[in-house]
Each structure stands twice: as structure tokens, then as C-alpha cells.
Coordinates of C-alpha atoms in Angstrom, one line a residue:
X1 CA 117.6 37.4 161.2
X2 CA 117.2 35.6 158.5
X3 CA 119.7 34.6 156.4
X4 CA 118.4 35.7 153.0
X5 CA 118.6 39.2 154.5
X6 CA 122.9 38.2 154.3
X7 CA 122.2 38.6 150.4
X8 CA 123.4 42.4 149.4
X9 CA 121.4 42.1 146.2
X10 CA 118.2 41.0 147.8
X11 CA 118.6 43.6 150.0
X12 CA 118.9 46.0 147.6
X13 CA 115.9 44.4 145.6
X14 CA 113.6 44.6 148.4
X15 CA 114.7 48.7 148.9
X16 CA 114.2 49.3 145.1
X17 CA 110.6 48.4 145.5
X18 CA 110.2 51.5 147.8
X19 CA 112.0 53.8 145.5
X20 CA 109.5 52.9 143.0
X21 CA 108.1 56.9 142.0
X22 CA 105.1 56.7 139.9
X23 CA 107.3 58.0 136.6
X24 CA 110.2 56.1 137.2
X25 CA 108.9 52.5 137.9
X26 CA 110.8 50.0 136.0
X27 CA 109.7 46.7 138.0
X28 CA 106.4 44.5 137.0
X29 CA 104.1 44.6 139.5
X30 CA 105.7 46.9 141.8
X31 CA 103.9 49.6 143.6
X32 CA 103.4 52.9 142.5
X33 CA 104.6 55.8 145.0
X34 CA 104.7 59.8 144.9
X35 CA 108.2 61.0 145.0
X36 CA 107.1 62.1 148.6
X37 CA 105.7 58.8 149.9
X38 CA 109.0 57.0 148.2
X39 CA 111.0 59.1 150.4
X40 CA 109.6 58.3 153.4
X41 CA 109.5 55.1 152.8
X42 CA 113.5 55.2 151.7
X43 CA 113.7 57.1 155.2
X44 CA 111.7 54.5 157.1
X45 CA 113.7 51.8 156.0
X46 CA 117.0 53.7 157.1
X47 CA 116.1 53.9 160.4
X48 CA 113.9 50.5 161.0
X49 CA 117.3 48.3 160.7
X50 CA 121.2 48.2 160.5
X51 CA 120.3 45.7 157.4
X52 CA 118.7 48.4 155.2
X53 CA 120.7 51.3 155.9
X54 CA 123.0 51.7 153.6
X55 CA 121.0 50.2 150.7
X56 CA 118.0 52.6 151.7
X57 CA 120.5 55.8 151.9
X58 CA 122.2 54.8 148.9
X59 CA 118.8 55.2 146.9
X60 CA 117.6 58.1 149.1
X61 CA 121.0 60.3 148.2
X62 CA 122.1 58.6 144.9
X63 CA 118.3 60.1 143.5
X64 CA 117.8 63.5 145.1
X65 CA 118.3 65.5 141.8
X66 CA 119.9 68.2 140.2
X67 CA 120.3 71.9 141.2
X68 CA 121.8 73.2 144.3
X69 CA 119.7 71.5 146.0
X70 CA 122.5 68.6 146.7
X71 CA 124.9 70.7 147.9
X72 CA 122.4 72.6 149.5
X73 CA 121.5 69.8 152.1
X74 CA 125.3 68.5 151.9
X75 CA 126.2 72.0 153.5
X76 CA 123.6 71.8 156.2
X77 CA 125.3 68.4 158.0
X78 CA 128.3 70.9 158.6
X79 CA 128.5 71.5 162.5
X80 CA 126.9 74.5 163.2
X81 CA 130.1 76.4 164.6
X82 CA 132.1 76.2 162.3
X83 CA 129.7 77.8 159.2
X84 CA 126.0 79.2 158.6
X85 CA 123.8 79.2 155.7
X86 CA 122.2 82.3 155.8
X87 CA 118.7 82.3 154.5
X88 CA 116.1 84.5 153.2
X89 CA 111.9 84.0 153.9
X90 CA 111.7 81.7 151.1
X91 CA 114.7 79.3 152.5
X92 CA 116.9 80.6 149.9
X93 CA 120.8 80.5 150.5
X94 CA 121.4 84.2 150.9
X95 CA 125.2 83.8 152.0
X96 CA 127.6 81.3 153.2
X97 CA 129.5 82.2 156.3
X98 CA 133.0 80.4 157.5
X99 CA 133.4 81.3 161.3
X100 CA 136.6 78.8 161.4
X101 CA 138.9 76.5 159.1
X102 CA 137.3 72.8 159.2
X103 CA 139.2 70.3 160.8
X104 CA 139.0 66.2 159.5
X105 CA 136.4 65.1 162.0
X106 CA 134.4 68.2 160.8
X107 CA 134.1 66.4 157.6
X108 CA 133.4 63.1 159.1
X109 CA 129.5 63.3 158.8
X110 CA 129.6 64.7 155.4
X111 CA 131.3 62.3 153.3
X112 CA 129.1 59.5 155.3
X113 CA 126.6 60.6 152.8
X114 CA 128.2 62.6 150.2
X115 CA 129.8 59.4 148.8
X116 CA 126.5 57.9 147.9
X117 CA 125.5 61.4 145.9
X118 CA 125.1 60.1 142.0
X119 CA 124.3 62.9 140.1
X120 CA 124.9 67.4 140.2
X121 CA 124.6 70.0 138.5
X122 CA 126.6 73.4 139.6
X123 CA 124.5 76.3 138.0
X124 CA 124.2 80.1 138.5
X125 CA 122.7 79.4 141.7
X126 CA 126.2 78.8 143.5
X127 CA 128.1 81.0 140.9
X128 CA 128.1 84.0 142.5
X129 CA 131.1 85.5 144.4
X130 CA 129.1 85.5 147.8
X131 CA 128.9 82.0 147.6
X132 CA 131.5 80.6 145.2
X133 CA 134.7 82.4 147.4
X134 CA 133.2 80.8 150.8
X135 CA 133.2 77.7 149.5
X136 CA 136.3 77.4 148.1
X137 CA 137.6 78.4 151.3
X138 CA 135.6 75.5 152.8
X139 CA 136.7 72.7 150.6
X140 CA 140.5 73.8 151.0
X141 CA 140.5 71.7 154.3
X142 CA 138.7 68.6 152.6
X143 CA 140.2 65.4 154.0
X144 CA 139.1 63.7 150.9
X145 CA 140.2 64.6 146.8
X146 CA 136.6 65.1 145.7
X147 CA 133.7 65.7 147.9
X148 CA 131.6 63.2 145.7
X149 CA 133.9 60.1 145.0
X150 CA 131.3 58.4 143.7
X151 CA 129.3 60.6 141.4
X152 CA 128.6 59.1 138.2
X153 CA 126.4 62.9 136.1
X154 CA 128.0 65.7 136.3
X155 CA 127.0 69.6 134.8
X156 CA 128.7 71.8 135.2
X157 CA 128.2 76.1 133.9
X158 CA 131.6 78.4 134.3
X159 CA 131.5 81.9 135.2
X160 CA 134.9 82.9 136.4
X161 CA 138.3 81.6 137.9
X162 CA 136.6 80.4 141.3
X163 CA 134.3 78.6 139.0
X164 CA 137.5 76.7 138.2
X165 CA 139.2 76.0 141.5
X166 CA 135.5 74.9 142.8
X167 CA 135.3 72.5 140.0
X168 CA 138.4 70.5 140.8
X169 CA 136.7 69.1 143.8
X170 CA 133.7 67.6 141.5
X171 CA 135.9 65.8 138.1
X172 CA 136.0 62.1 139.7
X173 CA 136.9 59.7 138.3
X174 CA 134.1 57.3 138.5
X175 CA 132.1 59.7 136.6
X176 CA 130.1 58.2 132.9
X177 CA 128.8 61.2 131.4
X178 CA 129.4 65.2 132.0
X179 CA 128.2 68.4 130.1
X180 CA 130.7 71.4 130.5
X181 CA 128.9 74.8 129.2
X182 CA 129.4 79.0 129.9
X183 CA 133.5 80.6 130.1
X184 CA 135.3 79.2 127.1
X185 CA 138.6 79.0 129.4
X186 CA 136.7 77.4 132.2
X187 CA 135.5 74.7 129.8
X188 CA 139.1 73.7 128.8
X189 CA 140.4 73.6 131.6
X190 CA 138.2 71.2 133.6
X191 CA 137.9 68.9 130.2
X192 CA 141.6 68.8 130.3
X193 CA 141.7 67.9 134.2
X194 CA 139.0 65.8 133.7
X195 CA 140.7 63.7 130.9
X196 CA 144.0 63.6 133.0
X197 CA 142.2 61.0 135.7
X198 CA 138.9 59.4 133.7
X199 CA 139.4 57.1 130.8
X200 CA 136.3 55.6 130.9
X201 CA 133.7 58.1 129.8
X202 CA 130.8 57.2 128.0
X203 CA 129.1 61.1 127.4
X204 CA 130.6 64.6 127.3
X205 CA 129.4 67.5 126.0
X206 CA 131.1 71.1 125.9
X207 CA 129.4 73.8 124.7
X208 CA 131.3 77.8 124.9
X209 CA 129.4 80.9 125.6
X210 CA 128.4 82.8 122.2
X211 CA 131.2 84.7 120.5
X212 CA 133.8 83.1 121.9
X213 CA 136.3 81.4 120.5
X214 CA 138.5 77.9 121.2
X215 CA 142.1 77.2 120.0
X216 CA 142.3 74.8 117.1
X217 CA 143.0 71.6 118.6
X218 CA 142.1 72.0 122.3
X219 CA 140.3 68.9 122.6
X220 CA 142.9 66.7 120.5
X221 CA 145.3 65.9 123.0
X222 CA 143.2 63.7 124.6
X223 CA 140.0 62.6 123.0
X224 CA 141.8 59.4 121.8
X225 CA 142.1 58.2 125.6
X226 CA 138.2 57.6 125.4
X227 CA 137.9 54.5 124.3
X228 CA 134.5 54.0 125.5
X229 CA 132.9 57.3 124.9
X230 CA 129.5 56.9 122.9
X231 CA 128.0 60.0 123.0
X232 CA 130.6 63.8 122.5
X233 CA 129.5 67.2 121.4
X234 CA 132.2 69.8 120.3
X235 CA 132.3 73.6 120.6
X236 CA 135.0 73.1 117.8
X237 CA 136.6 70.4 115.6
X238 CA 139.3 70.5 113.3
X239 CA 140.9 67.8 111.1
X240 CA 144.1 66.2 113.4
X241 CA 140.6 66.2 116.2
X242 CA 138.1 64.2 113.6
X243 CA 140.8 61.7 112.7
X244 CA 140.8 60.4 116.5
X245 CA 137.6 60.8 116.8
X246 CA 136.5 58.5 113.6
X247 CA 138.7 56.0 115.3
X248 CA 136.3 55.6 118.0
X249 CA 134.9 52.1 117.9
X250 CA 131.8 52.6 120.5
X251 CA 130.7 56.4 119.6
X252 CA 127.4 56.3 118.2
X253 CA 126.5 60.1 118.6
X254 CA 129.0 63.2 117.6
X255 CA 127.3 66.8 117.6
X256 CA 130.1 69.1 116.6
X257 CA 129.2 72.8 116.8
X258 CA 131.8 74.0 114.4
X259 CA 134.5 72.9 111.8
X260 CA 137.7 74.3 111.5
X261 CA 139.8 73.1 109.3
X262 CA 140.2 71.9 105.3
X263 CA 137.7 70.5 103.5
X264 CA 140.0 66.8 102.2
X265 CA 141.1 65.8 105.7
X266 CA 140.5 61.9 106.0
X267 CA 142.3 59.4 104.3
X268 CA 142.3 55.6 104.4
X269 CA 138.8 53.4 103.8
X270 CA 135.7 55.4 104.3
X271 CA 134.2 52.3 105.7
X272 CA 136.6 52.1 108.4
X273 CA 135.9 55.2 109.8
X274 CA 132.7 55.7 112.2
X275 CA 131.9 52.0 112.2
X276 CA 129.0 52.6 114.9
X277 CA 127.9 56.0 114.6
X278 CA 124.0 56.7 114.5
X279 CA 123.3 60.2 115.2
X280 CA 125.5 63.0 113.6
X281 CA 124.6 66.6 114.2
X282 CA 127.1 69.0 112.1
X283 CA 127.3 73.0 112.2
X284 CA 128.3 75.9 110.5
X285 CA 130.1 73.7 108.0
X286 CA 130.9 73.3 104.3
X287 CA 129.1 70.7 101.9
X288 CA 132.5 69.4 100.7
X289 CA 133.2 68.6 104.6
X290 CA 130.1 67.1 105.6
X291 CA 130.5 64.6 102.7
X292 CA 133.9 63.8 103.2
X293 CA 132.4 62.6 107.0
X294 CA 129.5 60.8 106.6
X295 CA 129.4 57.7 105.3
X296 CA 128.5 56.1 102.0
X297 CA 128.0 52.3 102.6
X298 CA 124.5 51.0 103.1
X299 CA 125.8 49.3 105.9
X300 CA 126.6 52.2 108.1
X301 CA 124.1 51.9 111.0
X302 CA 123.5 55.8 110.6
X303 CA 119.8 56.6 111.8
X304 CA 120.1 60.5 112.3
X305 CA 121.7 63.4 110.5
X306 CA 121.3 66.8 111.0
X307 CA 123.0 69.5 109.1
X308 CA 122.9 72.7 110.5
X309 CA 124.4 76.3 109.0
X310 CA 125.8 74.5 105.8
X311 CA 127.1 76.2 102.6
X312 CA 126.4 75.2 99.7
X313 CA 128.5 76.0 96.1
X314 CA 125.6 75.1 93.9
X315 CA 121.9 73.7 94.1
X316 CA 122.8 70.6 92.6
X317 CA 125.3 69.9 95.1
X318 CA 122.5 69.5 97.8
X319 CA 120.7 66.6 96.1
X320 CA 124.4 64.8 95.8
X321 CA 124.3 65.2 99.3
X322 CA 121.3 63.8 100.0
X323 CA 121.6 61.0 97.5
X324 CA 124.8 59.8 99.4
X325 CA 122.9 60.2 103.0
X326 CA 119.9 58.9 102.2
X327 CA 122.3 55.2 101.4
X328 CA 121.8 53.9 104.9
X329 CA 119.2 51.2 105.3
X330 CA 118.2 52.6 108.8
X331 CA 118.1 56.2 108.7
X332 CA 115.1 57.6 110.2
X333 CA 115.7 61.2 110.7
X334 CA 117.4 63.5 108.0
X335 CA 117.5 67.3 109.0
X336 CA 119.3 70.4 106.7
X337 CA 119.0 73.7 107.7
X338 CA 120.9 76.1 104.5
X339 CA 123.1 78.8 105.6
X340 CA 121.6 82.5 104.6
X341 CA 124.4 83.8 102.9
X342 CA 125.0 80.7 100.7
X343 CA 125.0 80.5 96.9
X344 CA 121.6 78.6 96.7
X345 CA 119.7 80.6 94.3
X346 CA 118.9 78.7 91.6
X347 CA 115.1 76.5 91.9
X348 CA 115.2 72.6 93.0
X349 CA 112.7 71.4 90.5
X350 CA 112.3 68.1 92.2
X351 CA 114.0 66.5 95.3
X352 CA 112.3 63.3 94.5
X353 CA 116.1 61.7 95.5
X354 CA 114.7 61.3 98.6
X355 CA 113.2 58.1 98.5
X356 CA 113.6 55.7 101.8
X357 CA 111.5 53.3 103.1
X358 CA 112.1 54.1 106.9
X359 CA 112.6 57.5 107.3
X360 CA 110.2 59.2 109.7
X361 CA 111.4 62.8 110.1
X362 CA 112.0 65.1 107.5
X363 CA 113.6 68.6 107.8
X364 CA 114.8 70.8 104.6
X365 CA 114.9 74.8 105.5
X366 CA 116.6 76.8 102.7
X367 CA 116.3 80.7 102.0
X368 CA 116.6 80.9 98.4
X369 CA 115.3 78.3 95.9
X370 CA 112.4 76.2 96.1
X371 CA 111.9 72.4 97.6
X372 CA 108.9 71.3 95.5
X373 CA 105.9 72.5 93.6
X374 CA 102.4 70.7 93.9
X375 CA 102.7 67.6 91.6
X376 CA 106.4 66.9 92.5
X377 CA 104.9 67.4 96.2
X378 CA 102.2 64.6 95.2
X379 CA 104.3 61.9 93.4
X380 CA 106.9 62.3 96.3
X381 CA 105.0 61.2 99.3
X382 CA 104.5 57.8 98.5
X383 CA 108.3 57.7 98.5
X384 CA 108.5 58.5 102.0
X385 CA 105.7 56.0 103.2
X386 CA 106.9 56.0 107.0
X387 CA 107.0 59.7 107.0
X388 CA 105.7 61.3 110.6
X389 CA 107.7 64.9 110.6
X390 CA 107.8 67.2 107.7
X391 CA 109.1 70.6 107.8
X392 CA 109.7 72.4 104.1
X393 CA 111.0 76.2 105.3
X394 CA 111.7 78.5 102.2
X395 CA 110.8 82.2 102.2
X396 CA 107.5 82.5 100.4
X397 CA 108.4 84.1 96.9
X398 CA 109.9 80.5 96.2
X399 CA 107.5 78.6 97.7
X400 CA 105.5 76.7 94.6
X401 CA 103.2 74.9 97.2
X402 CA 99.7 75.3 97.3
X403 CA 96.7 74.5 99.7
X404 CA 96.3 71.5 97.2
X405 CA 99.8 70.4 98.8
X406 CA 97.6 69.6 102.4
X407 CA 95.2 67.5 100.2
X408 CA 98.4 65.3 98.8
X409 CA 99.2 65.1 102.6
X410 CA 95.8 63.5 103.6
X411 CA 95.7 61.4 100.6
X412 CA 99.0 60.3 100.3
X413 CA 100.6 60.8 104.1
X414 CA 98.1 58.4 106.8
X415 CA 101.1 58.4 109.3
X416 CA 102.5 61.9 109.2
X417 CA 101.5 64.0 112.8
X418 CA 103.6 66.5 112.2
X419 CA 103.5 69.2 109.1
X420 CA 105.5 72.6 108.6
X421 CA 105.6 74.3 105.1
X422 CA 105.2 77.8 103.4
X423 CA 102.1 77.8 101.2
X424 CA 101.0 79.6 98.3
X425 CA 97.4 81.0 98.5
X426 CA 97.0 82.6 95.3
X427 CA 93.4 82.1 95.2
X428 CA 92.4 81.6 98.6
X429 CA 89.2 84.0 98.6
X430 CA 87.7 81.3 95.8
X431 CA 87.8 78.9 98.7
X432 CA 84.2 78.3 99.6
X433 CA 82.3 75.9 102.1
X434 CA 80.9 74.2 99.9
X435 CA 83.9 73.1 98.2
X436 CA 85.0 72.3 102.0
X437 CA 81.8 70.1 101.9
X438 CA 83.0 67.8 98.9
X439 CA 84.4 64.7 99.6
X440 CA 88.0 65.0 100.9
X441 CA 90.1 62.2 101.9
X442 CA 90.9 62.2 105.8
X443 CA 94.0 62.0 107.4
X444 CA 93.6 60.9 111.0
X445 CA 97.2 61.4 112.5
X446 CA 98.1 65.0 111.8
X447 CA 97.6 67.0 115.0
X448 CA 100.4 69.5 114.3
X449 CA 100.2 72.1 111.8
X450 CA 102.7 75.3 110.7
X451 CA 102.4 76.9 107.6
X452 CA 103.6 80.2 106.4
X453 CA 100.3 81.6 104.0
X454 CA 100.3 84.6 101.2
X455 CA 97.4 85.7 102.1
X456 CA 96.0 85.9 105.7
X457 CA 92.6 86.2 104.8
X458 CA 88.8 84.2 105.3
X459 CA 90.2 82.3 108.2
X460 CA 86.4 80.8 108.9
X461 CA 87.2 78.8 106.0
X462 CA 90.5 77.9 106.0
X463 CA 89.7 76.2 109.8
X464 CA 86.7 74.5 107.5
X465 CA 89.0 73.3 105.2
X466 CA 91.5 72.2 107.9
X467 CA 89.2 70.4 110.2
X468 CA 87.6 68.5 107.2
X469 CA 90.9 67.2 105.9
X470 CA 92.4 66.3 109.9
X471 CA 89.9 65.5 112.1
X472 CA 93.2 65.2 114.4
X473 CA 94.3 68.6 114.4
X474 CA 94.8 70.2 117.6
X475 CA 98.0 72.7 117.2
X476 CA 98.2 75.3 114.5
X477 CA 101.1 77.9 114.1
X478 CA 101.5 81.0 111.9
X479 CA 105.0 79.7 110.2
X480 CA 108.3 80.6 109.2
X481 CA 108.2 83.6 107.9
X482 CA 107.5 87.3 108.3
X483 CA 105.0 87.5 105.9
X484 CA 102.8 85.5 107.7
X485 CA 99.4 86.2 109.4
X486 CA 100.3 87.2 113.0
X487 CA 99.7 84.9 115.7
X488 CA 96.3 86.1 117.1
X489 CA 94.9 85.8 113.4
X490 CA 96.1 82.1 113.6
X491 CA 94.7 82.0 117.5
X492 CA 91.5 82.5 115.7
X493 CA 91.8 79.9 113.0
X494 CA 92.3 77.6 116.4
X495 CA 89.3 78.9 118.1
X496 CA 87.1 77.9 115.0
X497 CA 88.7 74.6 115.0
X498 CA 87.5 73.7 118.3
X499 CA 83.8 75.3 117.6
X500 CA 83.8 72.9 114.8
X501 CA 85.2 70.0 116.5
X502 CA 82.8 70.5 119.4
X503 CA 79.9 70.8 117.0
X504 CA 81.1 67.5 115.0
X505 CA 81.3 65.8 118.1
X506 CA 77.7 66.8 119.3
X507 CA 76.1 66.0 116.1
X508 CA 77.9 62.6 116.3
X509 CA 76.3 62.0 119.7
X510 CA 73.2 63.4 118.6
X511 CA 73.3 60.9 115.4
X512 CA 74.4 57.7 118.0
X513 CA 71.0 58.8 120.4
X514 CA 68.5 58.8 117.5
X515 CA 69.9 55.4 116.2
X516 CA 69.3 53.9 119.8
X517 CA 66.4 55.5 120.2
X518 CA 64.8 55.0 116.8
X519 CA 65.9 51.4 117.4
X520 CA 64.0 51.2 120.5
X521 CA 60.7 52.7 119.6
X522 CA 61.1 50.3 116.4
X523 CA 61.2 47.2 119.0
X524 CA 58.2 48.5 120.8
X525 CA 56.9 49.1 118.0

């Protein structure tokens, strides 16, 4: 043997090249294999020598995926007298059946491999009773704490109280990031057990099932232990909860669900708080909140907000928040969604206060009051220059945005792919091809388009008028709003897209063929 085969790394180097699947190749020059022929290659390798063995199974088990398949094959190296996986045609697990209590050397086999198991996720599959109970009963007489000492991704959905005593078997401590999701008390429980042994997280995310509550402060008494945590979502949050977690030197993305608490909670420099965050997701909470959080400094490395179910005292309110968002140098992506019953009646003549030289997406949904009419529209966009996602959602009796508002777009938008808006059409059956013929600038990017229309009428020439402003446009939905043209009407628009597209195309190639041909006969000529 030689003796560069005594290197563990180079080892390991020469076995990655065979896990190498087509979609998750990450070495120049290295072959590309189906998921198929990378596992039996990984297989191959096991088998050929004592030298690749562990290296090979390491990859082999540490990628085999989510679902129940894991446990699923981890179940079938049991010894076959002592329990049966009972399937159905389709190779289903039916039941789980426990002829006798496991003894250590039972186990023996199992945790050869389970220890090199990386990643699971427990879902419905194993949640009902016919399976959960059995196995329960089966890892009561595991040797070892957790049947995957080594797993690093954990999901995990609760259901009931075996869900529970299951789980305890799975919270290792070696594991980096973990979502928790379904029975409110199931979720606390195993965050709280989790937190008890694992201080070095770096993702978690809890979310409850719908309508349920969680006690104030349920996460507080140990969020401060994870120092290293950079990504946490929140069913709930309150104010003693937010002062830990603004603490948090390495957390660059909080999503919390909910706040619960008063609206003047933080105290100290503002600048001292969140020092690394990028991506901030906030729901169902009140504007004073939400701009007591986020920060004011142009310094803050903040490249993401979204503001979901917020409530809002006055109009005027929402371009102070914006003005004081909008301060970071890197923000990219700025998302408010306005809470129905909130006290946004009065019009937004102008939120021209959005002005930023990187931002790329672009999301304002409110149900009362309107966004922009067609000239503030026009002498905005070349504010937003980097501009790629646009969504303006308002109910159509504010809407003050016309079809002209898609011509401001090609003009004034050359990057934007994306575009949703509710549209005026006032005079929509004026619309005639030949004022689709005139010259109209072209915008090249768009393929995306939603719009909420007035009037769902002379589709023929609204996919005219459409195709001739972006030649790129390949998806087209009906909107926002109820008022809309149903979706077959706007299946139709589609369908005369592509005739027209197809026909552009053909007189292009028909064009290109006459130019070489004319330029041929000219030479003979």
C-alpha cells in the first residue's frame, strides 16, 4: 500500500470525487455522476478495501436524505427475530412489530452506521400511533443516548406526547441547525431539551400549529446560551426575549412570527444592538415596534426587511418608516404587507422616499390608500435603478395606475423581470393595434407579469400591447384582486402571446433567409 493512502484527508479527497452528483458537484474538473451511479460507486469503494470504508460509508449514509427513508433502512439492519417491518405492495411501512425487547449486541450493527447519519427529518410518515408506540418501545433498550450521535440537520413535526418521548432520542448535541414545527407543547419542550445539552447552534426555527398559542417568554430562558446562532425564527417574541436576542453578535437572520409585548422595550445605543443582522422578517406587529427594532445607522449591514401584518396609526407613518429602513447602504430587498383592519385610509400621494441605489426587490401591499399614480410612478423608477421585483398590491378603487404605468416600466426599468400591480383601464376599449404598432420602447428582462385590470375586456390586444413592450414575457397572472378577469380569460391573453411570439420569430427567420439569399443571388449576379 502506498503510503499516501496513510493520509485520512487524501483518502477522503479521492472518495468525494465519487460522490460527485451532477447537481451537487462542487470540485473543478471532477466527474459528473447520477445520484444512482454515485452510489454505486460510494458502494464499490466500501467493499474494494479496508482503506476506503469508512470514508466511502461516511459519504454514502451522511447524504442519503430526508424523509423516513433514513430510519426506514436504519430499521431494516435490526435482526430479523427480534422485529418486522411490515409492508404493503408499494414497499410502504404498513406496521412495526416488536417480537422481543433488544438486547446491546442487537444494536451492535445499527449504530456501525447510524453514527455516520448527517441529516433527518421525522414527518407524518412515522407519526402515527402504529408506528410511533413501537418505536418507542424499541429505542427504550438503546445502548447508546441518541441513535444518531453525530447528526448535524434535524426536522422535526409534533403530533402528540409519543412524538415527544421519540424525539429525545434525535436532540444531539453535535447538531448546527434544527426546525421544530406542528403541537405547540411539543415544540417547547424539545427546544428546551435541546438547549439544555447544545450551545453551539447556528440555525433554529420553531413554528406552532395555527391558533395556538405560546406563553410569554418560553424561549427566554435560554436563547442567550446561543452564542453562535446566525439564523432563529420565533413563533413568539416578547420584550425581556428581544433584549437577548439583540445581544447576539453572529445572528444575521431573525424571522419572528409574532410580537408580544410594549411597543418602547430597548434601551441603550441603537447601534449596539443587532451589529450583524441582514435579513429581518417581522409579523403581526405594530409600526411603533418595528421602528424601535430596526436599525437607523447607515452602517448597519441590513440587506432584507420584510414586514408582514403591520398596523399602521396614520399614512404618514409608513413613509417614516420607510425613510428610516431604506438608511442602509446594502439593503436589497424591502417587503411591507399592511394589516386589513389598519387605519390606512387616507391616499399616499407619492412614496418617492424610496430612493436606493441597490435595492432589487420591492414589495408594498396595502388595502386602503393608494401607492402611486402614473407620473409619480414615472419620475420614481429612475430612483430605484437596480430594481428586479416589483409588487404594488392595493384593491383597485385606489389604484391611480394606468396601462401607461407598463410603458414607464419599459422605458425607465431595463433590469426589472419581475412586475405585480393593480391597474386602472379606464379606457381600455380605445386601445387599438395600431397604437400597438407605434414605436414603443422595449424592455428585454420582464418575463413575469401580474396585474389586477378594471376591465377584462379585448384581450387580443392587450397580449399585442404586452408582447410589443416585453419581447421577454413568458408568465402572466390575473392579480390581486377579486375583481380581476378570471384565470382562463388571462390563459387566453397567454395563448396569444405565444401565437405572436411564434409568428415574430418566423418572420425574423423568414427576414434572416431572404438577406442570405438575396445576398447570394446578388453575388451570382
Amino acid at each position: 500500500m502506498h503510503r499516501i493512502f496513510c493520509i485520512p484527508e487524501l483518502v477522503r479527497l479521492i472518495v468525494s470525487y465519487a460522490a460527485c452528483e451532477e447537481e451537487h458537484n462542487t470540485f473543478d474538473g471532477a466527474p459528473h455522476f447520477s445520484h444512482e451511479d454515485s452510489q454505486r460507486l460510494l458502494a464499490g469503494l466500501a467493499r474494494t478495501s479496508t482503506i476506503f470504508t469508512d470514508a466511502a460509508l461516511d459519504f454514502l449514509w451522511g447524504n442519503i436524505g430526508y424523509g423516513p427513508d433514513v430510519l426506514f433502512l436504519v430499521l431494516r439492519l435490526l435482526p430479523q427475530n427480534c422485529a418486522r417491518l411490515l409492508l404493503d405492495n408499494e414497499g410502504n411501512v404498513v406496521s412495526l412489530v416488536v417480537d422481543r425487547p433488544l438486547v446491546q449486541s442487537d444494536w451492535t450493527r445499527i449504530l456501525w452506521y447510524s453514527k455516520r447519519v448527517k441529516t433527518y427529518e421525522h414527518d407524518s410518515y412515522w407519526s402515527a400511533s402504529v408506528h410511533l408506540r413501537p418505536l418507542c418501545l424499541l429505542f427504550s433498550t438503546l445502548p447508546a443516548t441518541f441513535l444518531f450521535p453525530n447528526l448535524l440537520e434535524l426536522s422535526w413535526c409534533f403530533q402528540g406526547e409519543d412524538d415527544m418521548q421519540l424525539s429525545s432520542r434525535f436532540l444531539s448535541p453535535s447538531l448546527q441547525d434544527v426546525w421544530f414545527s406542528g403541537d405547540t407543547r411539543g415544540v417547547l419542550w424539545a427546544s428546551t431539551a435541546l438547549a439544555a445539552q447544545n450551545h453551539n447552534l447556528v440555525g433554529f426555527s420553531a413554528t406552532c400549529a395555527n391558533g395556538t398559542s405560546v406563553e410569554p417568554d418560553a424561549f427566554g430562558a435560554f436563547l442567550g446560551s446561543w452564542k453562535h446562532i446566525r439564523s432563529l425564527r420565533l413563533p413568539a417574541c416578547t420584550a425581556k426575549e428581544l433584549r437577548q436576542l439583540s445581544s447576539l453578535a453572529a445572528l444575521t437572520s431573525l424571522v419572528l412570527d409574532t410580537f408580544v409585548g410594549p411597543s418602547k422595550f430597548l434601551d441603550g445605543n441603537r447601534d449596539a444592538r443587532f451589529v450583524a443582522l441582514k435579513y429581518l422578517t417581522l409579523g403581526q406587529i405594530s409600526l411603533s415596534t418595528a421602528a424601535d427594532i430596526l436599525p437607523t445607522t447607515d452602517k448597519s449591514p441590513l440587506e432584507g426587511v420584510r414586514l408582514v401584518g403591520l398596523t399602521l396609526p396614520t399614512t404618514n407613518t409608513l413613509v417614516d418608516l420607510i425613510t428610516g429602513i431604506i438608511h442602509s447602504r446594502t439593503l436589497n430587498t424591502l417587503h411591507i404587507q399592511v394589516k386589513g383592519d389598519s387605519d390606512f385610509i387616507a391616499p399616499v400621494h407619492s412614496l418617492t422616499c424610496i430612493r436606493h441605489e441597490t435595492l432589487t426587490s420591492l414589495c408594498l401591499c396595502v388595502d386602503g390608500g393608494y401607492l402611486f399614480d402614473d407620473v409619480d410612478f414615472a419620475d420614481w423608477l429612475p430612483l430605484v435603478p437596480m430594481l428586479q421585483e416589483l409588487v404594488l398590491a392595493q384593491m383597485v378603487p385606489q389604484s391611480r395606475l394606468t396601462l401607461d404605468a407598463l410603458v414607464s416600466l419599459a422605458e425607465k426599468s431595463p433590469r426589472l423581470s419581475s412586475f405585480g400591480a393593480t391597474l386602472r383601464v379606464p379606457h381600455f376599449p380605445t386601445l387599438r393595434p395600431s397604437s400597438v404598432r407605434q414605436a414603443r420602447p422595449q424592455q428585454e428582462t420582464l418575463s413575469t407579469l401580474r396585474v389586477g385590470l378594471t376591465d377584462p375586456t379585448h384581450l387580443h390586444e392587450m397580449a399585442a400591447f404586452l408582447s410589443g413592450l416585453f419581447p421577454g414575457l413568458t408568465t402572466i397572472d390575473h392579480g390581486f384582486v377579486d375583481t380581476s378577469p378570471p384565470g382562463r380569460q388571462w390563459k387566453e391573453v397567454e395563448r396569444w402571446l405565444d401565437v405572436i411570439r411564434r409568428c415574430r420569430k418566423e418572420e425574423q427567420e423568414w427576414t434572416l433567409l431572404l438577406k442570405t439569399e438575396g445576398g447570394r443571388n446578388t453575388r451570382l449576379g
